[in-house]
Coordinates of C-alpha atoms in Angstrom, one line a residue:
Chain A
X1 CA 12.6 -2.1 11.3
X2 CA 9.3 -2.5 12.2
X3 CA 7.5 -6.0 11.2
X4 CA 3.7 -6.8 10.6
X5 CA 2.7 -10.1 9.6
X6 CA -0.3 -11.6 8.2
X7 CA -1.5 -15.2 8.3
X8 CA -3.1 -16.8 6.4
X9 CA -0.7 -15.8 3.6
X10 CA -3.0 -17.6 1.3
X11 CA -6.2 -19.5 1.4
X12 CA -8.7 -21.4 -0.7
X13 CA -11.9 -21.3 0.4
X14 CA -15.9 -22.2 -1.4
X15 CA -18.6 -19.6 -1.9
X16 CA -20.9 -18.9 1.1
X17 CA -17.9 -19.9 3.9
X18 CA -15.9 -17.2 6.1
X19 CA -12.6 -16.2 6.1
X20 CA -10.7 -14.8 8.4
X21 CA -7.4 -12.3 7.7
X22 CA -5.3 -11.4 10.7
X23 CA -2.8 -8.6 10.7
X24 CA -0.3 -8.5 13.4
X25 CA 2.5 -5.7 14.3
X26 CA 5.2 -8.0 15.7
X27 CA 7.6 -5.3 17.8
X28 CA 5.5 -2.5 17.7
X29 CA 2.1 -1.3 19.2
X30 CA -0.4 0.2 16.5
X31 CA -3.4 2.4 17.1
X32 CA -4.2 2.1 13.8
X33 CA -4.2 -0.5 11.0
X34 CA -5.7 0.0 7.7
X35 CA -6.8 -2.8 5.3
X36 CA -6.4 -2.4 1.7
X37 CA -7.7 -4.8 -1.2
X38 CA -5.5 -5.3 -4.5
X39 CA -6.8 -6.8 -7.6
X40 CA -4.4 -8.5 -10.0
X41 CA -2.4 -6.1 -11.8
X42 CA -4.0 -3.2 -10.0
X43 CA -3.5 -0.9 -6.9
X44 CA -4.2 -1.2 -4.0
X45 CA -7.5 0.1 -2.8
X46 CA -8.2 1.0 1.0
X47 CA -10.8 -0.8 2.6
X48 CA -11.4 0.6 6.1
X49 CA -9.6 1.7 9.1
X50 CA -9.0 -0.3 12.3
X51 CA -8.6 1.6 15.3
X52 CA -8.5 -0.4 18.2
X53 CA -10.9 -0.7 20.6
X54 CA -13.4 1.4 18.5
X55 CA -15.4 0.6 15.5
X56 CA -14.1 0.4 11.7
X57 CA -14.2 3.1 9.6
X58 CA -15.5 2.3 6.4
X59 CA -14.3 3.7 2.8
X60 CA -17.8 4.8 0.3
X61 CA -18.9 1.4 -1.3
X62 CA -17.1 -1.3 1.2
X63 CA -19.7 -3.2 2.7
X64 CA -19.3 -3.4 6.4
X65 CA -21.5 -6.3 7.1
X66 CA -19.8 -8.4 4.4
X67 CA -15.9 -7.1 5.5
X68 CA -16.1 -7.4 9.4
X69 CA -13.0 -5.7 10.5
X70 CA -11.5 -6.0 14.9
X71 CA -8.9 -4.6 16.7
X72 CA -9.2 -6.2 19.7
X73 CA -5.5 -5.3 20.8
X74 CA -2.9 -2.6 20.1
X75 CA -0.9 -5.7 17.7
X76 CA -3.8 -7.4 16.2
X77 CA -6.6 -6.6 13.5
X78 CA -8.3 -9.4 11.9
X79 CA -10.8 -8.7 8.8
X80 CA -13.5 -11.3 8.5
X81 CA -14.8 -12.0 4.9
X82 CA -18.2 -13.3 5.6
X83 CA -20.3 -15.3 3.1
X84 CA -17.5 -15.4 1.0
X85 CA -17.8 -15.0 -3.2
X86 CA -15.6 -15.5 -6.0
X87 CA -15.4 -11.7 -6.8
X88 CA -14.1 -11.4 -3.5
X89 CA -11.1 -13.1 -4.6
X90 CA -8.2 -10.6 -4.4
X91 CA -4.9 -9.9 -2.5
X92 CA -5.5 -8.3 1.4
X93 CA -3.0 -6.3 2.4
X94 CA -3.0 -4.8 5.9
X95 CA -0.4 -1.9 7.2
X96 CA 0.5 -0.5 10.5
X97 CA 1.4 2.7 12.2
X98 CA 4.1 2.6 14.5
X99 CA 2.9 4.3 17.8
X100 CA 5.5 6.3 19.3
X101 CA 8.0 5.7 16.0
X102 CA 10.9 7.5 14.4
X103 CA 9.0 8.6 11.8
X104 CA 5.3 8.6 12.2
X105 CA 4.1 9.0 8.9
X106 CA 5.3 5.1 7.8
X107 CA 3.2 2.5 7.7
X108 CA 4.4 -0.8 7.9
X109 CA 2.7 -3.3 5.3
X110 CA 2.1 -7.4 6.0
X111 CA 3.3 -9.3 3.2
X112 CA -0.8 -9.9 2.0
X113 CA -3.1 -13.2 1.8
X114 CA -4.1 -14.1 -1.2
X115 CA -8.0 -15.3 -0.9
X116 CA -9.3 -17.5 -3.1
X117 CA -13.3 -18.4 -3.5
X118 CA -14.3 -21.3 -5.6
Chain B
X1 CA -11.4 6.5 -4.3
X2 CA -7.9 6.8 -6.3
X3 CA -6.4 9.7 -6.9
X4 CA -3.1 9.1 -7.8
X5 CA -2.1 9.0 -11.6
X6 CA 1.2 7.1 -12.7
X7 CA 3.5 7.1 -15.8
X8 CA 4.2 5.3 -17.8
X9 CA 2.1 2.4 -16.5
X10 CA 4.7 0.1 -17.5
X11 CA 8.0 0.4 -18.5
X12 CA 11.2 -1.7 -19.9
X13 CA 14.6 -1.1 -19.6
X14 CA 18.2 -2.6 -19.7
X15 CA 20.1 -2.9 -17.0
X16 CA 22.3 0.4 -15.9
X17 CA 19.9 2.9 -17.7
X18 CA 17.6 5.1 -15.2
X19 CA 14.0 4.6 -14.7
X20 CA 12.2 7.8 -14.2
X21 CA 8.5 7.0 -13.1
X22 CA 6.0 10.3 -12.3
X23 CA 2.8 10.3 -10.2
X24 CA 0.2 12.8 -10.0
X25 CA -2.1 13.6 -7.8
X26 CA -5.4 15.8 -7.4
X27 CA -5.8 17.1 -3.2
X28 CA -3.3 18.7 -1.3
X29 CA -0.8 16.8 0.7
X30 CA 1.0 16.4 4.2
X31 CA 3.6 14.2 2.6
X32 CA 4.2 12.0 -0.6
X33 CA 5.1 8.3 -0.7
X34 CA 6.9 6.0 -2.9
X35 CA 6.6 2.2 -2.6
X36 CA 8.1 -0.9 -4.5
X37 CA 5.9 -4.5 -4.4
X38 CA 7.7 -7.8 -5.8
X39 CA 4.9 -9.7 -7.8
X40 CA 2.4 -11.1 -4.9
X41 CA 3.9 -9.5 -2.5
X42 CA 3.3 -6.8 0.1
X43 CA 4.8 -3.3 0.0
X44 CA 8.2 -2.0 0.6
X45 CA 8.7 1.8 1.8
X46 CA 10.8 3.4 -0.2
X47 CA 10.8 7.2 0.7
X48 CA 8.5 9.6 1.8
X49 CA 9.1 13.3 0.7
X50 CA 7.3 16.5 2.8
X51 CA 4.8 18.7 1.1
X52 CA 7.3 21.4 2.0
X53 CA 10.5 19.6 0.3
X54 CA 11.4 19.6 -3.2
X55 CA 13.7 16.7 -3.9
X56 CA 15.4 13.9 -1.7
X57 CA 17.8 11.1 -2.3
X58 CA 18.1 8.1 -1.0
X59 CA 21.2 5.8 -2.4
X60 CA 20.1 5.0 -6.0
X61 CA 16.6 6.6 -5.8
X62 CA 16.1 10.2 -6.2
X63 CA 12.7 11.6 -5.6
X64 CA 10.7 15.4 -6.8
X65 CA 7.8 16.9 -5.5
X66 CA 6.1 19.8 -7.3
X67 CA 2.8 20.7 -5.3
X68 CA 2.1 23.4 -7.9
X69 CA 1.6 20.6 -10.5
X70 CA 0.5 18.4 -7.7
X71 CA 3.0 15.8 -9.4
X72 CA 6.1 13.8 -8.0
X73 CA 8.9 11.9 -9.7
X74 CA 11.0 8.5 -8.7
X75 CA 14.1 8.5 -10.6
X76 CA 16.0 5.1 -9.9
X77 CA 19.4 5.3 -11.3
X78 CA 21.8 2.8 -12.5
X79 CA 19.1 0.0 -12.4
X80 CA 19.9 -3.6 -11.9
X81 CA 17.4 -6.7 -12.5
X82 CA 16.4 -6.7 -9.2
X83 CA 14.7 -3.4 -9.7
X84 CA 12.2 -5.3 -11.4
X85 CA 8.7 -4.6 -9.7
X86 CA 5.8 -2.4 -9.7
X87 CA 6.4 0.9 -7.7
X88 CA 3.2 3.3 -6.1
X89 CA 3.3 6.6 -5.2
X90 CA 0.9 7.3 -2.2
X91 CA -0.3 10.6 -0.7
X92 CA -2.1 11.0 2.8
X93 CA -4.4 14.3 1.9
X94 CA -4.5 16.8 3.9
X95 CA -5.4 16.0 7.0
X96 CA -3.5 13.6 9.9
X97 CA -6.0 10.6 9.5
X98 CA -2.9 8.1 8.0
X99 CA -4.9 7.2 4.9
X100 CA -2.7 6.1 2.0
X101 CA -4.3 6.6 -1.6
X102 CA -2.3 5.1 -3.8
X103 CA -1.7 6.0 -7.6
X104 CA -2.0 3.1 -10.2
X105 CA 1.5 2.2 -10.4
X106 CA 4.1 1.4 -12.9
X107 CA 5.6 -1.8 -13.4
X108 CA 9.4 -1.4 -13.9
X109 CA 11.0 -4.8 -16.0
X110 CA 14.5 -4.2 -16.0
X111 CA 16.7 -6.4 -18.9
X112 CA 20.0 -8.1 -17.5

């Protein structure tokens, strides 16, 4: 099946410093990647959509400046938590359409990072 | 914003009984999802079920659909402790933009 990784899986980081998230689809090319935040116990909430080599799309109330989202190829999206806080603390999860797939409704989801700000 | 509504929200069981977990949901729908996530973890695909079927199977899970209620159950049957996890439902809407909204989830424990 199709694979998508994420690295860092987890990371500690203090208040004010940037993060960065990358979401790779290992054996498959993805237009489109979506980003999704989960708080503990909670769903998961989508963030914005990556389509690559275009500009984010943003869901109502995620700030784009502060989540800096870019699919620079058709395997890799990388969100950028800038000016990090504590209450951005919370479990990233990115997913991935497989392009040209057996069934192109599935996303494929990484395994998450866990991001915590001190 | 979330639209998906699941019950119960949590739910405790002894191994070899069935779990029956329902999600509603408020737009119309291309398709309906169900996903499992291990504690921390990211998301499994379970089975995805077509606004146009009614029920599918896939070994011990069995899933329904009911647009008229705009509702959906995951029925997992003969459950072991491994079953233990929280399962999503997830619809796309109505148009082909591959947005997932997810309902709230229910958190299975299953007893050995």
């Amino acid at each position: 099946g199709a694979v998508v990784s994420q690295h860092p899986s987890r990371v500690i980081c203090k208040s004010g410093t940037s993060v960065k998230i990358e979401c790779r689809s290992l054996d498959f090319q993805a237009t489109t990647m979506f980003w999704y935040r989960q708080f503990p116990k909670k769903s998961l909430m989508l963030m914005a959509t990556s389509n690559e080599g275009s500009k984010a799309t943003y869901e109502q109330g995620v700030e784009k400046d502060k989540f800096l989202i870019n699919h620079a190829s058709l395997t890799l999206s990388t969100l950028t938590v800038t000016s990090a806080h504590p209450e951005d603390s919370s479990f990233y999860i990115c997913s991935a359409f497989n392009v040209g797939g057996g069934r192109p409704n599935e996303q494929f989801f990484g395994p998450g990072t866990r991001l915590t700000v001190l | 914003s979330q639209q998906g509504e699941e019950d119960p929200q949590a739910l405790s069981i002894q191994e070899g009984e069935n779990a029956t977990m329902n999600c509603s949901y408020k737009t119309s729908i291309n398709n309906l999802q169900w996903y499992r996530q291990n504690s921390g973890r990211g998301l499994v695909h379970l089975i995805l079920i077509r606004s146009n079927e009614r029920e599918k199977h896939s070994g011990r899970l069995r899933v329904t659909l009911d647009t008229s209620k705009k509702s959906s159950s995951l029925l997992i049957t003969a459950s072991r402790a491994a079953d233990t996890a929280s399962y999503f439902c997830a619809t796309d809407g109505s148009g082909n933009t591959g947005k997932l909204i997810f309902g709230q989830g229910t958190t299975l424990q299953v007893k050995p």
